[in-house]
PDB file of N, CA, C and O in Angstrom:
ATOM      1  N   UNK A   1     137.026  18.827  71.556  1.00  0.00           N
ATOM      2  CA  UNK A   1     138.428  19.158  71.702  1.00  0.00           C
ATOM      3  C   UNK A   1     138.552  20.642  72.029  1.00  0.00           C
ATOM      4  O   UNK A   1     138.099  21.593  71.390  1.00  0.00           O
ATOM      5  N   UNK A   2     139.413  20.641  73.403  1.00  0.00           N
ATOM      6  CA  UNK A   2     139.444  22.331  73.298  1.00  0.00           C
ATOM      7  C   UNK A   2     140.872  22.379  72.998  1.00  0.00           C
ATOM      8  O   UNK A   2     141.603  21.402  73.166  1.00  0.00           O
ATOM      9  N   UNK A   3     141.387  23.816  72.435  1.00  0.00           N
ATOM     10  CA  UNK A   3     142.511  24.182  72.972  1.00  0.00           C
ATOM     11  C   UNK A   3     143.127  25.072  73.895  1.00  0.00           C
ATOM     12  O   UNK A   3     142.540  26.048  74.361  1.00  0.00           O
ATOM     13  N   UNK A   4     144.587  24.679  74.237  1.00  0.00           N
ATOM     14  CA  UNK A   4     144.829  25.474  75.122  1.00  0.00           C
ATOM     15  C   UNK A   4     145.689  26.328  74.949  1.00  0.00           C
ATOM     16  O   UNK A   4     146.835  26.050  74.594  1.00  0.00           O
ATOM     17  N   UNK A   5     145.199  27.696  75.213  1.00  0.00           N
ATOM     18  CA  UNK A   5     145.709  29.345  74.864  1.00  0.00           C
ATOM     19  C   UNK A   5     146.973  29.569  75.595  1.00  0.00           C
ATOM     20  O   UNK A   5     146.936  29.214  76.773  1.00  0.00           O
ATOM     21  N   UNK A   6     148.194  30.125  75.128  1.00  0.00           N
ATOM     22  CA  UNK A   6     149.296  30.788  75.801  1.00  0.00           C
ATOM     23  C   UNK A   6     148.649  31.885  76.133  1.00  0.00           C
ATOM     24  O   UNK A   6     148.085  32.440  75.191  1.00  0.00           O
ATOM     25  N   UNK A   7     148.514  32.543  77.514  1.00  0.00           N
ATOM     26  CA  UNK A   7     148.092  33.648  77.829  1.00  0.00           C
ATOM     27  C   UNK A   7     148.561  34.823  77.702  1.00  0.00           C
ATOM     28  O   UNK A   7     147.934  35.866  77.891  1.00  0.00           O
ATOM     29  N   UNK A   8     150.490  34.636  77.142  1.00  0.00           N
ATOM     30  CA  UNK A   8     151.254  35.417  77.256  1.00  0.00           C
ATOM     31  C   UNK A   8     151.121  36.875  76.013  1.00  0.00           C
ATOM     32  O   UNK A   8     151.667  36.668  74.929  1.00  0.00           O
ATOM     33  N   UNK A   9     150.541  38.017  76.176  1.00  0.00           N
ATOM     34  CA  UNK A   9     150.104  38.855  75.195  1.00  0.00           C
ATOM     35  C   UNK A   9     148.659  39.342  75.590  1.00  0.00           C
ATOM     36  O   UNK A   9     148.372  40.456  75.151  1.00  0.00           O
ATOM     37  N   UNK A  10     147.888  38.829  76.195  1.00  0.00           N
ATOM     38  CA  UNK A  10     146.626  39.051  76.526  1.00  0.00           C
ATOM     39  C   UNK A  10     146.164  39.736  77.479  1.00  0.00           C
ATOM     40  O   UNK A  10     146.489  39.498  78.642  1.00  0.00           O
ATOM     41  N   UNK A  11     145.465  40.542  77.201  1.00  0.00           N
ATOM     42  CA  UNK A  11     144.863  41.300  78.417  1.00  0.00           C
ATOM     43  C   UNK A  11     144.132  40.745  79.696  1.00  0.00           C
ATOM     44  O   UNK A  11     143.483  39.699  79.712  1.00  0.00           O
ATOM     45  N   UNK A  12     144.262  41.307  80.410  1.00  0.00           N
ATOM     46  CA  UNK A  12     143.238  40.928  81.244  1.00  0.00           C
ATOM     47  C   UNK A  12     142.236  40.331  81.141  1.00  0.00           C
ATOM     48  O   UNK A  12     141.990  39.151  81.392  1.00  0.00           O
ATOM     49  N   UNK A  13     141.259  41.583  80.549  1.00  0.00           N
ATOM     50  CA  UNK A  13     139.979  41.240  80.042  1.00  0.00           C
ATOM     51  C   UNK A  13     139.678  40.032  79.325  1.00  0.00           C
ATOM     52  O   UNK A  13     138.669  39.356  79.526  1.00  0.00           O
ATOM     53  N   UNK A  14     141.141  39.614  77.955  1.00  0.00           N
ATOM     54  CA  UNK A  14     140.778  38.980  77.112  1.00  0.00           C
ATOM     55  C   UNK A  14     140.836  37.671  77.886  1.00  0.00           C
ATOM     56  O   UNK A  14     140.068  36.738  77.652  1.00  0.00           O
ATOM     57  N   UNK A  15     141.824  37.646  78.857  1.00  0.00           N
ATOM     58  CA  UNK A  15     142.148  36.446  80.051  1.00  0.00           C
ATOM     59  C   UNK A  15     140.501  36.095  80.626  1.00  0.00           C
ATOM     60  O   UNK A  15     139.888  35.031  80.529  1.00  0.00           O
ATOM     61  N   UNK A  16     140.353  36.528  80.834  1.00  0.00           N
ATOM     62  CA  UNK A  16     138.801  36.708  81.623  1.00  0.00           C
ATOM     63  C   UNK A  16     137.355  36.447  80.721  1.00  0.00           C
ATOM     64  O   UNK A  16     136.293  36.635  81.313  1.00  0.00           O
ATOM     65  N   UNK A  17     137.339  36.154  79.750  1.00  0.00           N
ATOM     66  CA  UNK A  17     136.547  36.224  78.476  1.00  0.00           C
ATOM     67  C   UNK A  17     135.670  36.874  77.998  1.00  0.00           C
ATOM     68  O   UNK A  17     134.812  36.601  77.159  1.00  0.00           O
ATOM     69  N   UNK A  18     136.082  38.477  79.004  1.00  0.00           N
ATOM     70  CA  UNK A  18     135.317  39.417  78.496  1.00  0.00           C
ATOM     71  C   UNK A  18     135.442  40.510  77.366  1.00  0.00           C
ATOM     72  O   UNK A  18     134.735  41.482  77.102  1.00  0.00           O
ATOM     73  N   UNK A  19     136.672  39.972  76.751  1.00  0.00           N
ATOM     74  CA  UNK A  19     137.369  40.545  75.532  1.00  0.00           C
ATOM     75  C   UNK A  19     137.664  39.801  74.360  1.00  0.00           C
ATOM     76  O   UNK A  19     138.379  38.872  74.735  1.00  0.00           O
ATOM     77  N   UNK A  20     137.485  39.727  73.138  1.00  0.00           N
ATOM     78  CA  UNK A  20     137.648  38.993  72.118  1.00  0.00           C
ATOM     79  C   UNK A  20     138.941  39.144  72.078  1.00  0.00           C
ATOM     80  O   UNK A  20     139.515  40.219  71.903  1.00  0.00           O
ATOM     81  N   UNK A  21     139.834  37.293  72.355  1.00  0.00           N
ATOM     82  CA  UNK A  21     141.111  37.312  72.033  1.00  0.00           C
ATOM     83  C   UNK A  21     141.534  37.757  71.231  1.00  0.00           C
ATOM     84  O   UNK A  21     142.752  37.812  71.405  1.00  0.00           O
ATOM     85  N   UNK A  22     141.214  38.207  70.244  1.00  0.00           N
ATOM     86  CA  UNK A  22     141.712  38.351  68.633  1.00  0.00           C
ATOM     87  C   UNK A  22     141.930  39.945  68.862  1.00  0.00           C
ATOM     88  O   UNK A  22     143.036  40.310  69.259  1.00  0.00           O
ATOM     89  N   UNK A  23     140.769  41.040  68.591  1.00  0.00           N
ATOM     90  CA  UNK A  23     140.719  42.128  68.427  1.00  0.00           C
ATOM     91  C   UNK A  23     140.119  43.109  69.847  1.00  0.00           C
ATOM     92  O   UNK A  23     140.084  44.313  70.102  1.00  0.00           O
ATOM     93  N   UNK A  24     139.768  42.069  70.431  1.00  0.00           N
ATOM     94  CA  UNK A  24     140.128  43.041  72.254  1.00  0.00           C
ATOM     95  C   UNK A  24     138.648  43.802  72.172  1.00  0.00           C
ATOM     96  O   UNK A  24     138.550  44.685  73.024  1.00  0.00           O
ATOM     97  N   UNK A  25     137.897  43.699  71.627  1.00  0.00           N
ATOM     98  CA  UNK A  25     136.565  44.148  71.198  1.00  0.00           C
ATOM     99  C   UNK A  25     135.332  43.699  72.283  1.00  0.00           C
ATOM    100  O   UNK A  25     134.735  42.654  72.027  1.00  0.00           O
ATOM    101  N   UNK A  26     134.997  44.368  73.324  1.00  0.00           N
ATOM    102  CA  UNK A  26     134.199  43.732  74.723  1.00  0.00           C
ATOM    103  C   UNK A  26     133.240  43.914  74.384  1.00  0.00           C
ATOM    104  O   UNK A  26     132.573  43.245  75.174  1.00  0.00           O
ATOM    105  N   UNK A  27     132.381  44.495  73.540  1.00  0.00           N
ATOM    106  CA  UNK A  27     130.993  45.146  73.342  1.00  0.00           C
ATOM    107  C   UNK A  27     130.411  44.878  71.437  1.00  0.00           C
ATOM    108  O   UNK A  27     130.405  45.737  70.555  1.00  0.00           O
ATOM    109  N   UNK A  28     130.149  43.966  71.368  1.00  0.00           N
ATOM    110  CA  UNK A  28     129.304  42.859  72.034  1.00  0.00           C
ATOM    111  C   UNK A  28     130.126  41.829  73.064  1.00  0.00           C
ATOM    112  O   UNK A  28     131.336  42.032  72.971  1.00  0.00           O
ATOM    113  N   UNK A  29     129.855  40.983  73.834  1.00  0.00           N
ATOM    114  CA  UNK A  29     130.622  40.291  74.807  1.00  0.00           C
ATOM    115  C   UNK A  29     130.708  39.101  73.565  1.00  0.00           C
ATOM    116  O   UNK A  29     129.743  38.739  72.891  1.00  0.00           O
ATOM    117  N   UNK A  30     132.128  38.586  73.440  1.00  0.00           N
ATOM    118  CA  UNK A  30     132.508  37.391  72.830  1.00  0.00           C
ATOM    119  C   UNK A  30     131.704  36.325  73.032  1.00  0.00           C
ATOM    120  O   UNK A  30     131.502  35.833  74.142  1.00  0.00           O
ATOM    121  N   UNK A  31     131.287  35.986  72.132  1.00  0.00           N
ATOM    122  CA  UNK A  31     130.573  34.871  71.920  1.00  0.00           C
ATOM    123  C   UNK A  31     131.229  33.295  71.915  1.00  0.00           C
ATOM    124  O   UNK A  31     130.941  32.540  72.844  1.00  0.00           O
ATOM    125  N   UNK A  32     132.082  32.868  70.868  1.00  0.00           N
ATOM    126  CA  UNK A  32     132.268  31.907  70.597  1.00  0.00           C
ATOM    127  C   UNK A  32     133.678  31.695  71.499  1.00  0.00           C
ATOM    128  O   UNK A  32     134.364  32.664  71.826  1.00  0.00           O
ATOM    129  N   UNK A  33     133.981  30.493  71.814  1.00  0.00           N
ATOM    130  CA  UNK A  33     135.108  29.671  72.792  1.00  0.00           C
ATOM    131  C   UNK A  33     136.205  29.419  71.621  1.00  0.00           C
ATOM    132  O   UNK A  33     135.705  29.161  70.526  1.00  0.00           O
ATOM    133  N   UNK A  34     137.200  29.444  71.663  1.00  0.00           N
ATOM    134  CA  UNK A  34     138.053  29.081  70.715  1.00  0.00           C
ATOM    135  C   UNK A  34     138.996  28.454  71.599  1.00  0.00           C
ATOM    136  O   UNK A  34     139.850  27.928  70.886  1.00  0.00           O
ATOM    137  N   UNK A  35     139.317  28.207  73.158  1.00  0.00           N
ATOM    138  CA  UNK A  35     140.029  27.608  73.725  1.00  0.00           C
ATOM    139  C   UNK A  35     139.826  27.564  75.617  1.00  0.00           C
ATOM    140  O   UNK A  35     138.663  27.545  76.019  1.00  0.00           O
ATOM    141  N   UNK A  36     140.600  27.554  76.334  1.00  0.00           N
ATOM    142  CA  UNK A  36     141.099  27.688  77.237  1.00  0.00           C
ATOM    143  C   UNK A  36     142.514  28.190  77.461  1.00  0.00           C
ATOM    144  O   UNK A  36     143.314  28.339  76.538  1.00  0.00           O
ATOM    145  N   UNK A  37     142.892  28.546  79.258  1.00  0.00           N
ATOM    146  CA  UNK A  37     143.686  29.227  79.176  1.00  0.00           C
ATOM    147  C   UNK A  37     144.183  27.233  80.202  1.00  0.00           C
ATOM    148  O   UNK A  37     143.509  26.243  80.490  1.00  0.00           O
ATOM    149  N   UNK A  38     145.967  27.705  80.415  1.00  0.00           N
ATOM    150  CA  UNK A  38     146.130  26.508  81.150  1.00  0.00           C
ATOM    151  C   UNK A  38     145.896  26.380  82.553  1.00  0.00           C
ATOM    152  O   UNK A  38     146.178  25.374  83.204  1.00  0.00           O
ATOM    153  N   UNK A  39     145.539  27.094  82.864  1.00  0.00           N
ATOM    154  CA  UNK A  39     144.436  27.361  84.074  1.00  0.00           C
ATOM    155  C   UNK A  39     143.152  26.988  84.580  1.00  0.00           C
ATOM    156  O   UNK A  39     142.501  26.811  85.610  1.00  0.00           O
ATOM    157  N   UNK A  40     143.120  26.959  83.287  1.00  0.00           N
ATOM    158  CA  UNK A  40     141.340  26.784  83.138  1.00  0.00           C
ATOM    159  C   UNK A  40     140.398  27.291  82.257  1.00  0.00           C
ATOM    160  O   UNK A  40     139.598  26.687  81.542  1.00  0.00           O
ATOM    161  N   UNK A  41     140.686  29.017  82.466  1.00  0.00           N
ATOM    162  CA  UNK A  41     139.630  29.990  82.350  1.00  0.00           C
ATOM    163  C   UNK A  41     139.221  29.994  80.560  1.00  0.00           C
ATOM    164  O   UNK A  41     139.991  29.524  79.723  1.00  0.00           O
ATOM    165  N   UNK A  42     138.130  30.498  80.282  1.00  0.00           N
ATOM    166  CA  UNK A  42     137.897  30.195  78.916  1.00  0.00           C
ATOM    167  C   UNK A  42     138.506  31.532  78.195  1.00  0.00           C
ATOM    168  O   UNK A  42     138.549  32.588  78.827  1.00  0.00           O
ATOM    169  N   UNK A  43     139.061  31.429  76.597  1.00  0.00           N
ATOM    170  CA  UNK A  43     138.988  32.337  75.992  1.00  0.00           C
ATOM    171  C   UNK A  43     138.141  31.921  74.574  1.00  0.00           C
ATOM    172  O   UNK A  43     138.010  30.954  73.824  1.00  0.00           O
ATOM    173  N   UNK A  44     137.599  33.481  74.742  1.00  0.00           N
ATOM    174  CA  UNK A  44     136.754  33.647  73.439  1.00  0.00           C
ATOM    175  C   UNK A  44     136.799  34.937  72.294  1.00  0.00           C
ATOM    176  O   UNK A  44     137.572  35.861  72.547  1.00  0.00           O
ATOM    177  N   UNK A  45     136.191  34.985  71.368  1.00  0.00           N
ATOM    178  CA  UNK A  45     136.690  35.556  70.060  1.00  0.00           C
ATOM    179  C   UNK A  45     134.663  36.105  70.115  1.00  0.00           C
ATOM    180  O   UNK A  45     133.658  35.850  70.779  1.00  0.00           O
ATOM    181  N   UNK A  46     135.164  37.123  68.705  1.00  0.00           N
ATOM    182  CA  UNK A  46     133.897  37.456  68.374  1.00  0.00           C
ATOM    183  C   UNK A  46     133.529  37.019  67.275  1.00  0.00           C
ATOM    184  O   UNK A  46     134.284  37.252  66.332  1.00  0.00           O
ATOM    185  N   UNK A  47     132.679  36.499  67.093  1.00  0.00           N
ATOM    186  CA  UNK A  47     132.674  35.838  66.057  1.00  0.00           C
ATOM    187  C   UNK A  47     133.227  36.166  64.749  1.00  0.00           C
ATOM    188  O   UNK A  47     133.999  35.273  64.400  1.00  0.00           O
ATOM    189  N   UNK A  48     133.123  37.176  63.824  1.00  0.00           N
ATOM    190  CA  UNK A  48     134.181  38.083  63.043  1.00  0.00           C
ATOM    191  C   UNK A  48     135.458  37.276  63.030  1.00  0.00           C
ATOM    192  O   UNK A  48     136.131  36.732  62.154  1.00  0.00           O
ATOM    193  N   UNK A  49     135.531  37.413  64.382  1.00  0.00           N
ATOM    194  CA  UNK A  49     137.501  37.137  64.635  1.00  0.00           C
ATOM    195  C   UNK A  49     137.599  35.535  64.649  1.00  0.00           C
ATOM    196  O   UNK A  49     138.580  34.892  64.277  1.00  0.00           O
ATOM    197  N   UNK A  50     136.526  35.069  65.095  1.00  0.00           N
ATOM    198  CA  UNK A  50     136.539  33.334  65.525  1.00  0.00           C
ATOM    199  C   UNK A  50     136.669  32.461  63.624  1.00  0.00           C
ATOM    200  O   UNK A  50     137.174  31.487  63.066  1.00  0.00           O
ATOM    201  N   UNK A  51     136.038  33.354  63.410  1.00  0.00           N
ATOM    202  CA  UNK A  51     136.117  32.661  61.844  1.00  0.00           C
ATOM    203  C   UNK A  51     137.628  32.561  61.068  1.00  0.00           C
ATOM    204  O   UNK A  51     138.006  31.821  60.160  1.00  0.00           O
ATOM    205  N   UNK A  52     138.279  33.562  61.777  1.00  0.00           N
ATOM    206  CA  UNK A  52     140.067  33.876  61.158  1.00  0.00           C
ATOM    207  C   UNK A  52     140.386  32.724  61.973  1.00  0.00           C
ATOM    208  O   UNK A  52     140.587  31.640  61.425  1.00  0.00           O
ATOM    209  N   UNK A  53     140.458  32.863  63.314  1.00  0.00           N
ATOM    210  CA  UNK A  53     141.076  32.202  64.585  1.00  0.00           C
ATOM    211  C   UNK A  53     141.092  30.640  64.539  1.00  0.00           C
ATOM    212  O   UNK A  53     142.035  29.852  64.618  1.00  0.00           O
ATOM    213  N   UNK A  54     139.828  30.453  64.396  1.00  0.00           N
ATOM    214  CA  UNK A  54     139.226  28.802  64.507  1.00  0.00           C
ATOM    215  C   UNK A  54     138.622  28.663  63.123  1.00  0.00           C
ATOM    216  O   UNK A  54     137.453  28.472  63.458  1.00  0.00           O
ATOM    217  N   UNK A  55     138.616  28.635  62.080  1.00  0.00           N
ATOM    218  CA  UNK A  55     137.937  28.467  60.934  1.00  0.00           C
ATOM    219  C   UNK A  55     137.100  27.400  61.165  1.00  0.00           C
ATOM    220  O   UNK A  55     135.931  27.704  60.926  1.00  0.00           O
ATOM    221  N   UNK A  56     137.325  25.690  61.729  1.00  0.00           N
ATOM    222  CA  UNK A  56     136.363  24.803  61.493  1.00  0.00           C
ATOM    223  C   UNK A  56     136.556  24.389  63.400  1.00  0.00           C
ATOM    224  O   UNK A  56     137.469  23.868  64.041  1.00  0.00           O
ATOM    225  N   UNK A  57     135.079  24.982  63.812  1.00  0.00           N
ATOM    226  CA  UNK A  57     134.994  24.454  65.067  1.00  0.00           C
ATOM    227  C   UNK A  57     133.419  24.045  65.285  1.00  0.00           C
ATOM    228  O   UNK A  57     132.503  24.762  65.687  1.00  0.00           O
ATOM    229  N   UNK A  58     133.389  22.417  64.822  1.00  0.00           N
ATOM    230  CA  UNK A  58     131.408  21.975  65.042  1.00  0.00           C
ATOM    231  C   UNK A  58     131.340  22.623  66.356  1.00  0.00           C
ATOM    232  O   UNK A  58     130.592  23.553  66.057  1.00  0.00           O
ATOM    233  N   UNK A  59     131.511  22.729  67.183  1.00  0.00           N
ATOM    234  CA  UNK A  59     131.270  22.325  68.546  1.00  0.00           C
ATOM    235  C   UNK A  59     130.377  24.315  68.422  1.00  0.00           C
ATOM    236  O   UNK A  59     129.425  24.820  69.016  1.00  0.00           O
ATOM    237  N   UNK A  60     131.131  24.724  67.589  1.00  0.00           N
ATOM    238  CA  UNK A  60     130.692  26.389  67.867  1.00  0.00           C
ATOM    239  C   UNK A  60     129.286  26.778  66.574  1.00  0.00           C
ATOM    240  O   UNK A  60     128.564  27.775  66.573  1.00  0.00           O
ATOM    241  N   UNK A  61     129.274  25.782  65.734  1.00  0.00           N
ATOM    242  CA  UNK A  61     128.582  26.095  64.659  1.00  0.00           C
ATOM    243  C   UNK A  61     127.186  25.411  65.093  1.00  0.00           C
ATOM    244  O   UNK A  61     126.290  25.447  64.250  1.00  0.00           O
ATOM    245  N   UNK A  62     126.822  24.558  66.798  1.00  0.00           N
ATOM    246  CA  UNK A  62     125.622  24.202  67.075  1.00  0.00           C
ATOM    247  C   UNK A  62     124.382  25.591  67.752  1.00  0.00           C
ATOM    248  O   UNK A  62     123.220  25.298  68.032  1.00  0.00           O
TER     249      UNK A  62
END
């Protein structure tokens, strides 16, 4: 199951999944998927943030 992200608030970057949706943090590059945008494009979190964001996601804990 994915979900799908309102893009509205998001940066660029974070649009692009080179920014952790949560805290905008590029360095380390976001790891974990916590959704999509309705577009398509993926957004992701750092893990830190993915644990607030998505608390129970199997699909991220393989």
């Amino acid at each position: 199951m994915s979900y799908i992200i309102n893009p509205e608030g998001l940066a660029p970057a974070q649009m692009a999944g080179e920014a952790c949706a949560s805290c905008a943090k590029s360095w380390p590059a976001p790891s974990v998927c916590i959704g999509q945008l309705p577009g398509g494009g993926t957004i992701r979190c750092c893990p830190e943030c993915a644990q607030a964001v998505a608390p129970y996601r199997p699909e991220s804990s393989r």
